[in-house]
Coordinates of C-alpha atoms in Angstrom, one line a residue:
M1 CA -7.1 -37.4 -23.9
T2 CA -9.6 -34.9 -23.1
K3 CA -9.1 -33.3 -19.8
Q4 CA -12.0 -31.8 -17.4
V5 CA -12.4 -28.4 -17.1
R6 CA -13.8 -27.3 -13.8
Q7 CA -15.4 -24.0 -12.8
L8 CA -14.2 -22.2 -9.5
D9 CA -15.4 -18.8 -8.3
R10 CA -12.1 -18.0 -6.5
V11 CA -8.5 -19.0 -6.3
I12 CA -5.9 -18.1 -4.1
I13 CA -2.0 -19.3 -5.4
R14 CA 1.4 -18.8 -3.8
F15 CA 4.4 -18.8 -5.7
A16 CA 7.6 -19.4 -3.4
G17 CA 11.4 -19.9 -4.1
D18 CA 14.8 -18.4 -3.5
S19 CA 15.0 -15.0 -4.1
G20 CA 17.0 -15.4 -6.8
D21 CA 14.5 -17.9 -8.5
G22 CA 12.3 -14.7 -10.0
M23 CA 9.0 -15.7 -7.8
Q24 CA 8.3 -11.7 -7.7
L25 CA 8.4 -11.9 -11.7
T26 CA 6.4 -14.8 -11.8
G27 CA 3.7 -13.8 -9.5
D28 CA 3.5 -10.3 -11.7
R29 CA 3.4 -12.2 -14.6
F30 CA 0.6 -14.3 -13.3
T31 CA -1.0 -11.0 -12.2
Q32 CA -1.0 -9.2 -15.4
E33 CA -2.3 -12.3 -17.1
T34 CA -5.4 -12.2 -14.8
A35 CA -5.6 -8.6 -14.8
T36 CA -6.1 -8.9 -18.8
L37 CA -8.7 -11.9 -18.4
G38 CA -11.0 -9.6 -16.1
N39 CA -10.9 -11.4 -12.9
D40 CA -11.0 -9.2 -9.4
L41 CA -7.5 -9.6 -7.5
S42 CA -5.2 -8.5 -4.8
T43 CA -1.7 -9.4 -4.3
L44 CA 0.7 -10.1 -1.8
P45 CA 4.4 -10.0 -2.7
N46 CA 6.5 -10.8 0.6
F47 CA 10.5 -10.8 0.1
P48 CA 13.4 -10.5 2.5
A49 CA 15.6 -7.2 3.0
E50 CA 19.0 -8.9 2.1
I51 CA 19.6 -8.3 -1.6
R52 CA 20.4 -12.1 -1.9
A53 CA 19.9 -14.0 1.1
P54 CA 21.2 -17.1 1.8
A55 CA 20.3 -19.8 -0.9
G56 CA 18.5 -22.6 -0.2
T57 CA 17.5 -21.3 3.5
L58 CA 14.3 -19.9 5.2
P59 CA 15.4 -16.7 5.4
G60 CA 15.9 -16.6 1.8
V61 CA 12.7 -17.3 1.0
S62 CA 10.5 -15.2 -1.5
S63 CA 6.8 -15.5 -2.4
F64 CA 4.2 -14.1 -4.2
Q65 CA 0.3 -14.7 -3.2
V66 CA -2.3 -13.7 -5.9
H67 CA -5.9 -14.1 -4.9
F68 CA -8.3 -13.8 -7.8
A69 CA -11.9 -14.2 -8.3
D70 CA -15.3 -14.1 -10.3
H71 CA -16.7 -11.7 -7.7
D72 CA -15.7 -8.7 -5.6
I73 CA -12.7 -9.6 -3.7
L74 CA -10.9 -7.2 -0.8
T75 CA -7.9 -9.1 0.5
P76 CA -5.0 -11.5 -0.9
G77 CA -6.5 -14.3 1.1
D78 CA -5.8 -15.7 4.3
A79 CA -4.3 -19.0 2.8
P80 CA -3.3 -20.4 -0.7
N81 CA -5.1 -23.1 -2.1
V82 CA -2.1 -23.7 -4.3
L83 CA 1.4 -23.5 -3.5
V84 CA 4.4 -23.3 -6.4
A85 CA 7.5 -24.6 -4.2
M86 CA 10.6 -24.1 -5.8
N87 CA 12.7 -25.9 -3.4
P88 CA 12.6 -27.3 0.4
A89 CA 13.2 -24.5 2.4
A90 CA 10.0 -22.6 0.0
L91 CA 8.4 -25.9 1.1
K92 CA 9.0 -25.4 4.8
A93 CA 8.6 -21.6 4.8
N94 CA 4.9 -21.8 3.5
L95 CA 3.5 -25.9 4.5
G96 CA 2.2 -24.2 7.5
D97 CA -0.2 -21.9 5.9
L98 CA -1.7 -24.4 4.0
P99 CA -5.3 -25.9 4.8
K100 CA -5.5 -29.6 4.3
G101 CA -6.5 -30.7 1.0
S102 CA -4.7 -28.1 -0.8
T103 CA -2.9 -28.2 -4.2
I104 CA 1.1 -28.6 -3.8
I105 CA 3.1 -28.2 -6.7
V106 CA 6.8 -28.9 -6.0
D107 CA 10.0 -29.0 -8.2
T108 CA 12.0 -32.0 -7.1
H109 CA 15.2 -31.1 -8.6
D110 CA 16.8 -29.5 -5.6
F111 CA 15.7 -32.2 -3.1
T112 CA 19.1 -33.0 -2.2
N113 CA 20.5 -34.3 1.2
R114 CA 22.4 -30.7 1.2
N115 CA 19.5 -28.9 0.6
L116 CA 17.3 -30.6 3.0
T117 CA 19.6 -30.2 5.5
R118 CA 19.8 -26.3 5.0
A119 CA 16.0 -25.9 5.1
G120 CA 15.8 -27.5 8.5
Y121 CA 14.5 -31.0 7.4
N122 CA 17.6 -32.7 9.3
G123 CA 18.0 -35.5 7.2
S124 CA 14.0 -36.3 6.2
N125 CA 12.6 -35.9 2.6
P126 CA 9.0 -34.5 2.9
L127 CA 8.6 -35.9 -0.6
E128 CA 9.2 -39.5 0.8
D129 CA 7.6 -39.3 4.1
D130 CA 4.3 -38.5 5.5
T131 CA 4.3 -35.3 6.0
L132 CA 2.4 -34.2 2.5
D133 CA 0.0 -36.8 3.0
A134 CA -2.5 -34.5 3.8
Y135 CA -2.3 -32.7 0.7
D136 CA -2.9 -33.0 -3.2
V137 CA 1.1 -33.3 -4.5
H138 CA 2.0 -32.9 -7.9
Q139 CA 6.3 -33.6 -7.9
V140 CA 7.5 -32.0 -11.1
D141 CA 11.2 -31.7 -12.0
L142 CA 10.3 -28.4 -13.1
T143 CA 14.6 -27.7 -13.5
T144 CA 15.8 -30.6 -15.6
L145 CA 12.3 -30.3 -17.9
T146 CA 13.7 -26.6 -18.6
V147 CA 16.8 -26.9 -19.1
E148 CA 16.0 -29.9 -21.4
S149 CA 13.8 -27.4 -23.5
V150 CA 16.3 -25.0 -24.0
K151 CA 19.5 -26.7 -24.7
E152 CA 19.3 -25.6 -28.4
F153 CA 20.1 -22.1 -27.3
G154 CA 23.4 -23.3 -26.0
L155 CA 23.2 -21.6 -22.4
S156 CA 25.0 -22.7 -19.8
R157 CA 23.0 -25.0 -17.3
K158 CA 23.0 -22.2 -14.8
D159 CA 21.7 -19.7 -17.1
A160 CA 19.5 -22.4 -18.7
S161 CA 17.8 -23.4 -15.0
R162 CA 17.0 -19.9 -14.3
A163 CA 14.2 -19.9 -17.0
K164 CA 12.2 -22.5 -14.8
N165 CA 10.1 -20.0 -13.6
M166 CA 8.9 -19.1 -16.8
F167 CA 8.6 -23.3 -16.9
A168 CA 6.4 -22.8 -13.7
L169 CA 4.2 -20.2 -15.1
G170 CA 3.3 -21.6 -18.1
L171 CA 2.1 -24.3 -16.1
L172 CA 0.1 -22.3 -14.2
S173 CA -1.1 -20.4 -17.1
W174 CA -2.4 -23.6 -18.5
L175 CA -4.0 -24.6 -15.3
Y176 CA -6.1 -21.7 -14.7
G177 CA -6.7 -20.5 -18.1
R178 CA -4.6 -17.6 -18.2
P179 CA -3.7 -15.9 -21.8
T180 CA -0.2 -16.3 -22.5
E181 CA 0.2 -13.1 -25.3
P182 CA 0.7 -11.0 -22.5
T183 CA 3.8 -12.5 -20.9
I184 CA 5.2 -13.7 -24.2
S185 CA 5.1 -10.1 -25.4
F186 CA 6.5 -9.0 -22.6
L187 CA 9.5 -11.0 -22.4
E188 CA 10.0 -9.8 -26.1
R189 CA 10.3 -6.7 -24.7
K190 CA 12.4 -7.2 -21.6
F191 CA 14.8 -9.4 -23.3
A192 CA 15.0 -7.6 -26.5
S193 CA 18.4 -7.2 -26.7
A194 CA 19.5 -10.9 -25.6
P195 CA 18.1 -12.7 -28.2
D196 CA 19.0 -16.4 -26.7
I197 CA 17.8 -15.6 -23.1
R198 CA 14.4 -14.3 -24.7
D199 CA 14.0 -17.5 -26.9
A200 CA 14.9 -19.5 -24.0
N201 CA 12.6 -17.8 -21.7
I202 CA 10.0 -17.9 -24.0
T203 CA 10.4 -21.3 -24.8
A204 CA 10.5 -22.3 -21.6
F205 CA 7.0 -20.8 -20.6
N206 CA 5.7 -22.3 -23.8
T207 CA 6.7 -25.9 -22.5
G208 CA 5.5 -25.3 -19.2
W209 CA 2.0 -24.5 -21.1
N210 CA 2.3 -27.6 -23.1
F211 CA 3.3 -30.2 -20.3
G212 CA 0.3 -28.9 -18.4
E213 CA -1.9 -29.8 -22.0
T214 CA -0.1 -33.1 -22.5
T215 CA 1.0 -34.8 -19.0
E216 CA -1.4 -37.2 -17.2
T217 CA 0.1 -35.3 -14.1
F218 CA -2.7 -33.0 -14.2
A219 CA -5.9 -34.2 -15.3
V220 CA -8.4 -31.5 -14.5
S221 CA -7.7 -27.2 -15.5
Y222 CA -9.8 -25.1 -14.0
E223 CA -11.9 -21.7 -15.0
V224 CA -12.6 -18.8 -13.4
K225 CA -14.7 -16.4 -15.1
P226 CA -14.1 -12.6 -15.1
A227 CA -15.7 -10.3 -12.4
P228 CA -18.7 -8.0 -13.0
M229 CA -17.3 -4.5 -12.8
P230 CA -18.4 -1.1 -13.8
A231 CA -18.1 -0.1 -17.4
G232 CA -14.6 1.5 -18.0
T233 CA -11.0 1.2 -18.8
Y234 CA -9.0 -0.7 -16.2
R235 CA -5.4 -1.7 -15.8
N236 CA -3.7 -3.6 -12.9
I237 CA -1.7 -1.0 -10.6
T238 CA 0.3 -1.2 -7.4
G239 CA 0.3 1.3 -4.5
N240 CA 3.1 2.7 -5.6
V241 CA 2.4 3.4 -8.8
A242 CA -1.1 4.8 -8.4
L243 CA 0.5 7.0 -5.8
A244 CA 2.9 8.4 -8.3
Y245 CA -0.1 8.6 -10.8
G246 CA -2.1 10.5 -8.4
L247 CA 0.9 13.5 -7.9
I248 CA 1.2 13.8 -11.3
A249 CA -2.7 14.4 -11.8
A250 CA -2.7 16.7 -9.1
S251 CA 0.1 18.4 -10.7
V252 CA -1.9 18.4 -13.9
Q253 CA -5.2 19.9 -12.3
S254 CA -3.7 22.5 -10.3
R255 CA -1.2 23.2 -13.2
L256 CA 1.9 23.3 -11.2
P257 CA 5.0 21.8 -12.1
L258 CA 5.7 18.6 -9.8
F259 CA 9.3 18.0 -8.2
L260 CA 10.1 15.1 -6.1
G261 CA 13.2 15.8 -3.5
S262 CA 13.8 11.7 -2.1
Y263 CA 16.0 9.9 -1.3
P264 CA 15.9 6.1 -2.5
I265 CA 14.4 4.0 0.6
T266 CA 12.4 0.5 1.0
P267 CA 9.3 0.4 0.4
A268 CA 9.1 4.3 -1.1
S269 CA 11.7 4.2 -4.1
D270 CA 8.9 3.0 -6.7
V271 CA 7.5 6.2 -6.1
L272 CA 10.8 7.9 -7.3
H273 CA 11.5 5.3 -10.2
E274 CA 8.0 5.7 -11.7
L275 CA 7.9 9.7 -11.6
S276 CA 11.5 9.9 -13.2
K277 CA 9.6 8.3 -16.5
H278 CA 7.1 10.9 -16.8
K279 CA 8.9 14.3 -17.7
R280 CA 6.7 14.8 -20.4
F281 CA 4.2 16.1 -17.8
G282 CA 6.9 18.4 -16.4
V283 CA 8.0 16.2 -13.7
V284 CA 11.4 16.9 -12.1
T285 CA 12.9 14.1 -9.8
F286 CA 15.9 14.8 -7.6
Q287 CA 17.5 11.5 -6.0
A288 CA 19.3 13.7 -3.2
E289 CA 22.4 12.3 -1.2
D290 CA 20.3 11.9 1.9
E291 CA 16.8 12.3 3.4
I292 CA 17.1 15.9 4.5
A293 CA 18.4 17.0 1.6
G294 CA 15.2 15.8 -0.4
V295 CA 13.0 17.4 1.8
G296 CA 14.6 20.4 1.8
A297 CA 14.5 20.6 -2.0
A298 CA 11.3 19.9 -2.4
L299 CA 10.3 22.4 0.0
G300 CA 12.4 25.1 -1.9
A301 CA 10.2 23.8 -4.9
S302 CA 6.9 24.9 -2.8
F303 CA 8.4 28.2 -2.1
G304 CA 9.5 28.6 -5.9
G305 CA 5.8 28.0 -6.8
G306 CA 5.9 24.4 -7.6
L307 CA 4.1 21.6 -6.1
G308 CA 7.0 20.0 -3.7
V309 CA 6.8 16.5 -2.6
T310 CA 9.2 14.2 -0.7
T311 CA 8.5 10.2 -0.2
T312 CA 10.1 8.2 2.5
S313 CA 9.8 5.5 4.9
G314 CA 9.5 5.9 9.0
P315 CA 13.3 6.4 9.3
G316 CA 13.3 9.0 6.7
I317 CA 10.2 10.7 8.4
A318 CA 12.7 11.0 11.6
L319 CA 15.5 13.0 9.6
K320 CA 12.8 15.1 7.8
S321 CA 11.0 16.5 10.9
E322 CA 13.1 19.6 11.5
T323 CA 12.4 20.9 7.7
V324 CA 8.6 19.7 7.9
G325 CA 8.4 21.8 11.1
L326 CA 9.7 24.6 8.6
A327 CA 7.2 24.3 6.2
V328 CA 4.9 24.4 9.3
M329 CA 6.2 27.8 10.3
L330 CA 6.5 28.7 6.6
E331 CA 3.3 27.9 5.7
L332 CA 3.7 26.4 2.4
P333 CA 2.3 23.6 0.5
L334 CA 4.2 20.1 0.5
L335 CA 3.3 16.5 0.1
I336 CA 5.2 14.2 2.7
C337 CA 4.5 10.4 1.8
D338 CA 5.3 7.9 4.3
I339 CA 5.3 4.6 2.9
Q340 CA 5.3 2.8 6.2
R341 CA 7.4 -0.7 7.1
G342 CA 8.4 -2.4 9.9
G343 CA 10.4 -1.0 12.4
P344 CA 11.8 0.9 14.7
S345 CA 15.5 1.7 13.1
T346 CA 15.8 -0.2 10.0
G347 CA 13.6 -2.9 11.3
L348 CA 11.8 -4.9 8.5
P349 CA 12.4 -3.0 5.3
T350 CA 10.6 -5.4 2.9
K351 CA 7.7 -5.9 5.6
T352 CA 4.4 -4.2 6.0
E353 CA 3.2 -1.8 9.3
Q354 CA 1.3 0.9 10.2
A355 CA 3.0 2.1 13.3
D356 CA 3.6 5.7 12.0
L357 CA 0.5 7.6 12.9
L358 CA 2.1 8.8 16.0
Q359 CA 4.9 9.9 14.5
A360 CA 2.6 11.8 11.6
M361 CA 0.7 13.5 14.3
F362 CA 3.4 14.7 16.6
G363 CA 6.7 13.8 15.3
R364 CA 8.3 17.8 15.5
N365 CA 9.4 19.9 18.0
S366 CA 6.6 22.4 19.5
E367 CA 3.5 22.7 18.3
A368 CA 3.3 21.5 14.6
P369 CA 0.2 20.4 13.2
L370 CA -0.3 19.2 9.7
P371 CA -2.9 17.1 8.2
V372 CA -2.8 13.5 7.6
I373 CA -4.7 11.4 5.3
A374 CA -4.3 7.4 4.4
P375 CA -5.1 5.6 1.2
R376 CA -7.0 2.1 2.1
S377 CA -6.2 0.4 -0.9
P378 CA -3.4 0.5 -3.9
A379 CA -5.8 1.9 -6.5
D380 CA -7.0 4.3 -4.0
C381 CA -3.4 5.6 -3.4
F382 CA -4.5 7.7 -6.6
D383 CA -7.4 9.5 -5.2
T384 CA -5.6 10.3 -1.6
A385 CA -2.5 11.5 -3.3
V386 CA -4.8 13.9 -5.3
E387 CA -6.5 14.6 -2.1
A388 CA -3.1 15.2 -0.4
A389 CA -2.5 17.8 -3.1
R390 CA -5.9 19.5 -2.8
I391 CA -5.5 20.2 1.1
A392 CA -1.7 21.4 0.8
I393 CA -2.3 23.8 -1.4
T394 CA -5.9 24.9 -0.6
Y395 CA -4.4 25.7 3.2
R396 CA -1.4 26.1 2.4
T397 CA 0.1 23.4 5.0
P398 CA 2.3 20.4 4.6
V399 CA 0.5 17.2 4.2
M400 CA 1.2 13.8 5.6
L401 CA 0.3 10.8 3.6
L402 CA 0.7 7.6 5.4
S403 CA 0.8 4.2 2.9
D404 CA 2.8 1.1 3.8
G405 CA 4.5 -1.7 1.9
Y406 CA 1.4 -3.9 1.7
L407 CA -0.4 -1.1 -0.5
A408 CA 3.0 0.0 -1.9
N409 CA 3.7 -3.6 -3.6
G410 CA 0.1 -5.2 -3.8
S411 CA -1.9 -4.7 -6.9
E412 CA -5.6 -4.5 -7.6
P413 CA -7.6 -3.7 -10.9
W414 CA -7.6 0.5 -11.1
L415 CA -10.8 2.1 -13.0
I416 CA -9.0 4.7 -14.9
P417 CA -10.8 7.7 -14.0
D418 CA -12.1 10.7 -16.3
I419 CA -9.6 13.2 -16.3
A420 CA -12.7 15.8 -16.5
E421 CA -14.2 14.4 -13.2
L422 CA -10.8 15.3 -11.2
P423 CA -11.3 18.1 -9.2
A424 CA -9.7 21.7 -10.1
I425 CA -7.2 22.7 -7.4
E426 CA -7.0 26.3 -7.6
A427 CA -3.2 27.7 -6.1
D428 CA -4.4 31.1 -6.3
F429 CA -0.9 32.9 -6.3
A430 CA -0.8 36.4 -5.0
T431 CA 0.1 38.9 -7.6
E432 CA -0.6 42.5 -6.1
P433 CA -0.4 44.0 -2.8
N434 CA -2.8 43.3 -0.2
H435 CA -2.7 45.8 2.6
E436 CA -3.1 49.4 2.7
T437 CA -1.1 51.2 5.5
A438 CA -2.2 54.3 7.0
D439 CA -0.8 56.5 4.7
G440 CA -2.4 55.2 1.8
E441 CA 0.5 53.0 0.5
R442 CA -0.2 49.5 -1.1
E443 CA 2.1 47.1 0.2
F444 CA 2.3 42.9 0.4
W445 CA 1.6 41.1 3.8
P446 CA 2.6 37.6 3.6
Y447 CA 0.2 36.4 6.8
L448 CA -2.5 37.8 6.2
R449 CA -5.3 35.3 6.0
D450 CA -8.1 34.2 3.8
P451 CA -11.1 34.1 6.5
E452 CA -12.7 30.7 5.4
T453 CA -9.5 28.6 5.1
L454 CA -7.0 31.0 7.6
A455 CA -4.7 30.2 4.4
R456 CA -2.2 32.8 3.7
P457 CA -1.3 34.4 0.6
W458 CA 1.4 32.1 -1.6
A459 CA 3.7 34.7 -3.5
V460 CA 6.5 33.4 -6.2
P461 CA 9.6 34.5 -5.3
G462 CA 10.5 37.4 -8.0
T463 CA 6.6 38.9 -8.6
P464 CA 7.3 42.6 -8.5
G465 CA 6.1 44.2 -5.4
L466 CA 5.7 41.2 -3.4
E467 CA 9.2 40.8 -1.8
H468 CA 8.9 39.6 1.8
R469 CA 10.7 38.3 4.7
I470 CA 10.6 34.4 5.4
G471 CA 12.1 31.9 7.6
G472 CA 11.9 29.6 10.3
L473 CA 11.6 32.5 13.0
E474 CA 8.0 33.3 14.5
K475 CA 6.1 35.5 12.4
A476 CA 4.3 38.6 13.6
D477 CA 0.6 38.2 12.3
G478 CA -0.4 40.0 9.2
H479 CA 2.6 41.5 7.9
G480 CA 5.3 38.6 8.9
N481 CA 8.3 40.1 10.5
I482 CA 10.1 38.7 13.3
S483 CA 8.3 38.7 16.4
Y484 CA 9.0 37.4 20.3
D485 CA 5.7 39.1 21.1
P486 CA 4.2 36.6 23.5
T487 CA 0.7 37.1 23.3
N488 CA 1.4 37.4 19.1
H489 CA 2.9 33.8 19.2
D490 CA 0.3 32.5 21.0
L491 CA -2.0 33.9 18.5
M492 CA -0.1 32.5 15.7
V493 CA 0.2 28.6 17.4
R494 CA -3.5 28.5 17.6
T495 CA -3.9 29.8 14.2
R496 CA -1.9 27.3 12.4
Q497 CA -3.9 24.5 14.7
A498 CA -6.9 26.5 13.6
K499 CA -6.4 26.2 9.8
V500 CA -5.6 22.2 10.1
D501 CA -8.6 22.2 11.9
R502 CA -10.8 23.8 9.0
V503 CA -9.9 20.8 6.7
A504 CA -12.6 19.0 8.5
D505 CA -15.1 21.6 6.5
I506 CA -14.0 19.9 3.3
I507 CA -13.7 16.4 4.2
G508 CA -17.3 15.4 4.8
P509 CA -19.0 13.3 6.8
T510 CA -17.8 9.6 8.4
D511 CA -18.7 7.0 6.1
V512 CA -20.5 4.5 8.0
D513 CA -21.4 0.9 6.4
D514 CA -24.4 -0.3 8.6
P515 CA -27.0 -1.9 6.3
S516 CA -29.4 -2.9 8.5
G517 CA -29.3 -0.2 11.2
D518 CA -29.3 -2.6 14.1
A519 CA -25.7 -3.1 14.8
R520 CA -24.2 -2.9 18.3
I521 CA -20.9 -2.7 16.9
L522 CA -18.5 -0.6 15.0
V523 CA -15.5 -1.6 13.5
V524 CA -13.0 1.3 12.8
G525 CA -10.0 1.2 10.5
W526 CA -7.3 3.4 8.8
G527 CA -5.2 2.5 6.2
S528 CA -4.5 -0.8 4.6
T529 CA -6.5 -2.6 7.2
Y530 CA -9.7 -1.7 5.0
G531 CA -9.5 -4.6 2.8
P532 CA -9.2 -7.3 5.9
I533 CA -11.8 -5.6 7.7
G534 CA -14.2 -5.3 5.2
A535 CA -13.8 -8.9 4.8
A536 CA -14.3 -9.9 8.1
V537 CA -17.4 -7.9 8.2
R538 CA -19.0 -10.0 5.3
Q539 CA -18.3 -12.9 7.0
V540 CA -19.8 -11.8 10.3
R541 CA -22.9 -10.4 8.3
A542 CA -23.3 -13.9 6.5
A543 CA -23.5 -15.8 9.7
G544 CA -26.5 -13.5 10.8
T545 CA -24.6 -10.8 13.4
P546 CA -24.9 -7.3 12.1
V547 CA -21.9 -5.2 12.4
A548 CA -21.2 -1.6 11.3
Q549 CA -17.9 -0.6 9.5
A550 CA -16.0 2.6 8.8
H551 CA -12.8 3.5 7.7
L552 CA -10.7 6.6 7.7
R553 CA -9.1 8.4 5.4
H554 CA -8.4 11.7 7.5
L555 CA -6.6 11.3 10.8
N556 CA -5.9 15.2 11.1
P557 CA -8.4 16.3 11.6
F558 CA -10.8 13.6 12.0
P559 CA -14.0 14.0 10.3
A560 CA -16.4 16.6 12.2
D561 CA -19.4 13.8 13.1
L562 CA -16.9 11.4 14.2
G563 CA -17.3 11.7 18.2
D564 CA -21.3 11.1 17.6
V565 CA -20.8 8.2 15.5
L566 CA -18.6 6.2 17.7
R567 CA -21.1 7.0 20.6
R568 CA -23.8 5.4 18.7
Y569 CA -22.7 1.9 19.5
E570 CA -22.1 -0.2 22.2
R571 CA -18.6 -1.1 21.7
V572 CA -15.9 0.1 19.1
L573 CA -13.4 -2.6 17.9
V574 CA -10.2 -0.9 16.2
P575 CA -7.8 -3.3 14.6
E576 CA -4.3 -1.8 13.7
M577 CA -1.1 -3.5 12.6
N578 CA 0.7 -1.4 15.8
L579 CA 0.1 -1.5 19.5
G580 CA -2.8 1.0 19.3
Q581 CA -2.0 4.3 18.0
L582 CA -5.7 5.1 16.3
A583 CA -7.3 3.8 19.5
M584 CA -5.0 6.1 22.0
L585 CA -6.3 9.1 19.6
L586 CA -10.0 8.2 19.7
R587 CA -9.8 7.5 23.4
A588 CA -8.1 10.7 24.1
K589 CA -10.2 12.6 21.8
Y590 CA -13.6 11.6 22.3
L591 CA -13.6 9.6 25.5
V592 CA -15.4 6.4 24.0
D593 CA -13.7 3.4 25.5
V594 CA -12.5 1.4 22.0
V595 CA -11.4 -2.3 22.0
G596 CA -7.9 -2.3 20.2
Y597 CA -7.1 -5.2 18.0
N598 CA -3.1 -5.1 17.1
R599 CA -0.7 -7.4 15.9
V600 CA 2.3 -6.2 14.7
R601 CA 3.9 -9.3 12.4
G602 CA 5.2 -7.4 9.7
L603 CA 1.8 -8.8 7.5
P604 CA -1.3 -8.1 7.1
F605 CA -4.4 -9.1 8.9
Q606 CA -6.2 -12.3 8.2
S607 CA -9.9 -11.7 7.5
S608 CA -10.5 -14.8 9.7
E609 CA -8.6 -13.8 12.5
L610 CA -10.5 -10.2 12.7
A611 CA -14.0 -12.4 11.9
D612 CA -13.2 -14.1 15.0
A613 CA -12.1 -11.2 16.8
I614 CA -15.7 -9.3 16.1
A615 CA -17.7 -12.4 17.0
D616 CA -15.9 -12.7 20.5
L617 CA -16.5 -9.0 20.9
V618 CA -20.2 -9.4 19.9
S619 CA -20.8 -12.2 22.5
S620 CA -19.1 -10.4 25.5
L621 CA -21.8 -7.9 25.1
D622 CA -24.4 -9.7 27.1
Q623 CA -21.5 -10.4 29.3
P624 CA -20.4 -7.4 31.1
D625 CA -18.8 -9.3 34.2
H626 CA -17.2 -11.9 32.4
D627 CA -15.2 -10.8 29.4
P628 CA -11.7 -12.1 29.4
W629 CA -11.0 -11.6 25.6
Q630 CA -11.5 -7.9 26.2
Q631 CA -9.2 -8.0 29.4
E632 CA -6.5 -9.6 27.1
L633 CA -6.8 -6.8 24.4
R634 CA -6.7 -4.2 27.0
R635 CA -3.6 -6.1 28.7

C-alpha cells in the first residue's frame, strides 16, 4: 500500500499518561529526533510534584508537549494538534485543550470499568459514546501490541508493558518522519547493562514505526521541513543545562574556579546535576545539608577568590536571605540563581511562576540592593548566566538571576557560540597595598573604590600585606574598620545603592521592537513571558494593528532610558505570571499608569489570550469613558 505524505508547516504534539508511563522520556526523545532534523522547536514538560501520584487518576497525569515547525516559533503552542493518551485519565485531563478536529491516538488497553471510574468517567466509556465525535480518533491497543512484540525476551508482562511508550514513540516517529537512529543509540547507551530491557525497548520502538508503515489505520504521514536558521552548530538544550553551561563559560572567561553550593530543590536541582559532570573544567559542586549551608559555602568560595554560585527556588531564597545580605555588606561577587516555581510555601513545585521578583528586589533586611537579571528563553539562560557573572565580578556584588520552571525544563535549539566572541571578565584581584598613610607607609584599605564602578578591591586571603578585617558589621569608608558613626552609615548605604545603579552604564538602552513606528501600545515583559508575548504581538500585527514590544533582561537597575520609552506610548501593557509585580515597580519609579495582565495558574501564557488582551486594549484607546476591560484588570 502506497501511503500519502502531506506537507505541514508546524505541528503541536502532546504525549500524556501516568507518571510511570515514561511520557517525559518519550517527549524528550521525540524532541531530540526533531532537533536532529533541523526544525525549530519549543517544549513544555508538565508533571505532578508527587514522586508517584495515584495511578490512573487525573492528579497523576504527566504530559510533554512539543511544538515544531519549518519556521521560527516562540512557544510550545497554545493547544495540541495531536494528543497521544495512554489511559482514560490522560484523555480526560487533556481533552479540553484540544481544538475540534484534532487527532487523538489512544491506547485502548486500560479503558476498563475500574480505570474509567478512577478517571472520573462514572461508568461511561468515551471510546464508545459520542464524546470524541468531533475528533480524528485512532484507537490502538498499544500495550498488547508491545507485549506481543517483545515476548521473545522473556520479560514479565509488567516489565514488557513498560516499553509501550517506545512503541508510541516509534509510531509518532513514523507518522511525522522523524529519524530513528538517535533514539536507538540512546536506548543502547541507557540500557547497556540490561541487554533484555535494551533489546525490548528497541524492538518496541521499531515495531511502533513498522506498525505505522503497514497498518491501514494511518493512511497519511506528514513532513515538516527544516526551519531556516543562521549557519552554525546547534543542539537542543533546556534552560537548566544552558544555565550550567553559562556558569562554566563565565568561570573560563574570568579565569576563576567555579564553586556551586546548593541544596536540591525543584526545579533547580538539574543545575547541580549538570555541573557535577564537569570537574574537568575545575568545577566544584557541594550538595549542602540545607539551603543556608549552600549559600554560606558559596559566599566563602567568593571570599577565597572563586566564582561562588548557589541555586534554589523561592522557598530557598527565603532561607538564604540573611547570607545574601552578608554578601551585600561584604561586597563580594555571588550568583544566586532562583529557578522560580508556584508558591507560596511548597506551593506547586513542578509548575512555573514568576512571582519572586519583589522577593529578589527587597527580600532582605534593611537597605540591601543587588542587581536582578532574568533570561527570556531556555537558550538565553546561557547568555544571562555569563552576564550575571560579569556584573557580579565587575561591581563586586551579589546578583540574583531569575529563571523559572518553564525555562528550566523547556527546550529549544541553541546555536553554540564561538568561545572567542564571549566577553572577557576581569577579576582584577588586589595584589599590593593601595593607600599611603600620613607618615608615608603603604597599607591595604579594603573599601577604597574604583571611581567608575564603585567596586571595592578583591583581595584573596593569604596575599602578603593585604590582610584586612571583614564581617557583617558596618564598615568605615575606605579603611573598612567597624564603624557606628551615623554619617558614615548613611554614606555607605547610599554608596552601595549607587554601585548597583551604575550597572545601568553597561547594560545599554532598552531594545524596543516597533517596526512601523506607529504603535500606540507598548507590551513590556520580563523573563519567560517573552515567547508568548512575542507570538501574540505577531498575531496582532498580522491582523493589521501596529504594536510595540520591549522585553527586560535587567530588572534592577532598569535601563537608563526605560522611563522615556514608556512615556512614548499611549498605553503600556505588562503581562506577568504574578499579580503585577513588575507593573508595581514601573508605576512607582516612572509614574506611568501601566496596565497589568496577570495569571497565576502554574502554566505559561497562551499567545492567543495575550493577543486578545492586546486587541481589547487597542480598542479601548478611543473609548476613554467606557473601558470595562481595563477596569477589570485594575481590580
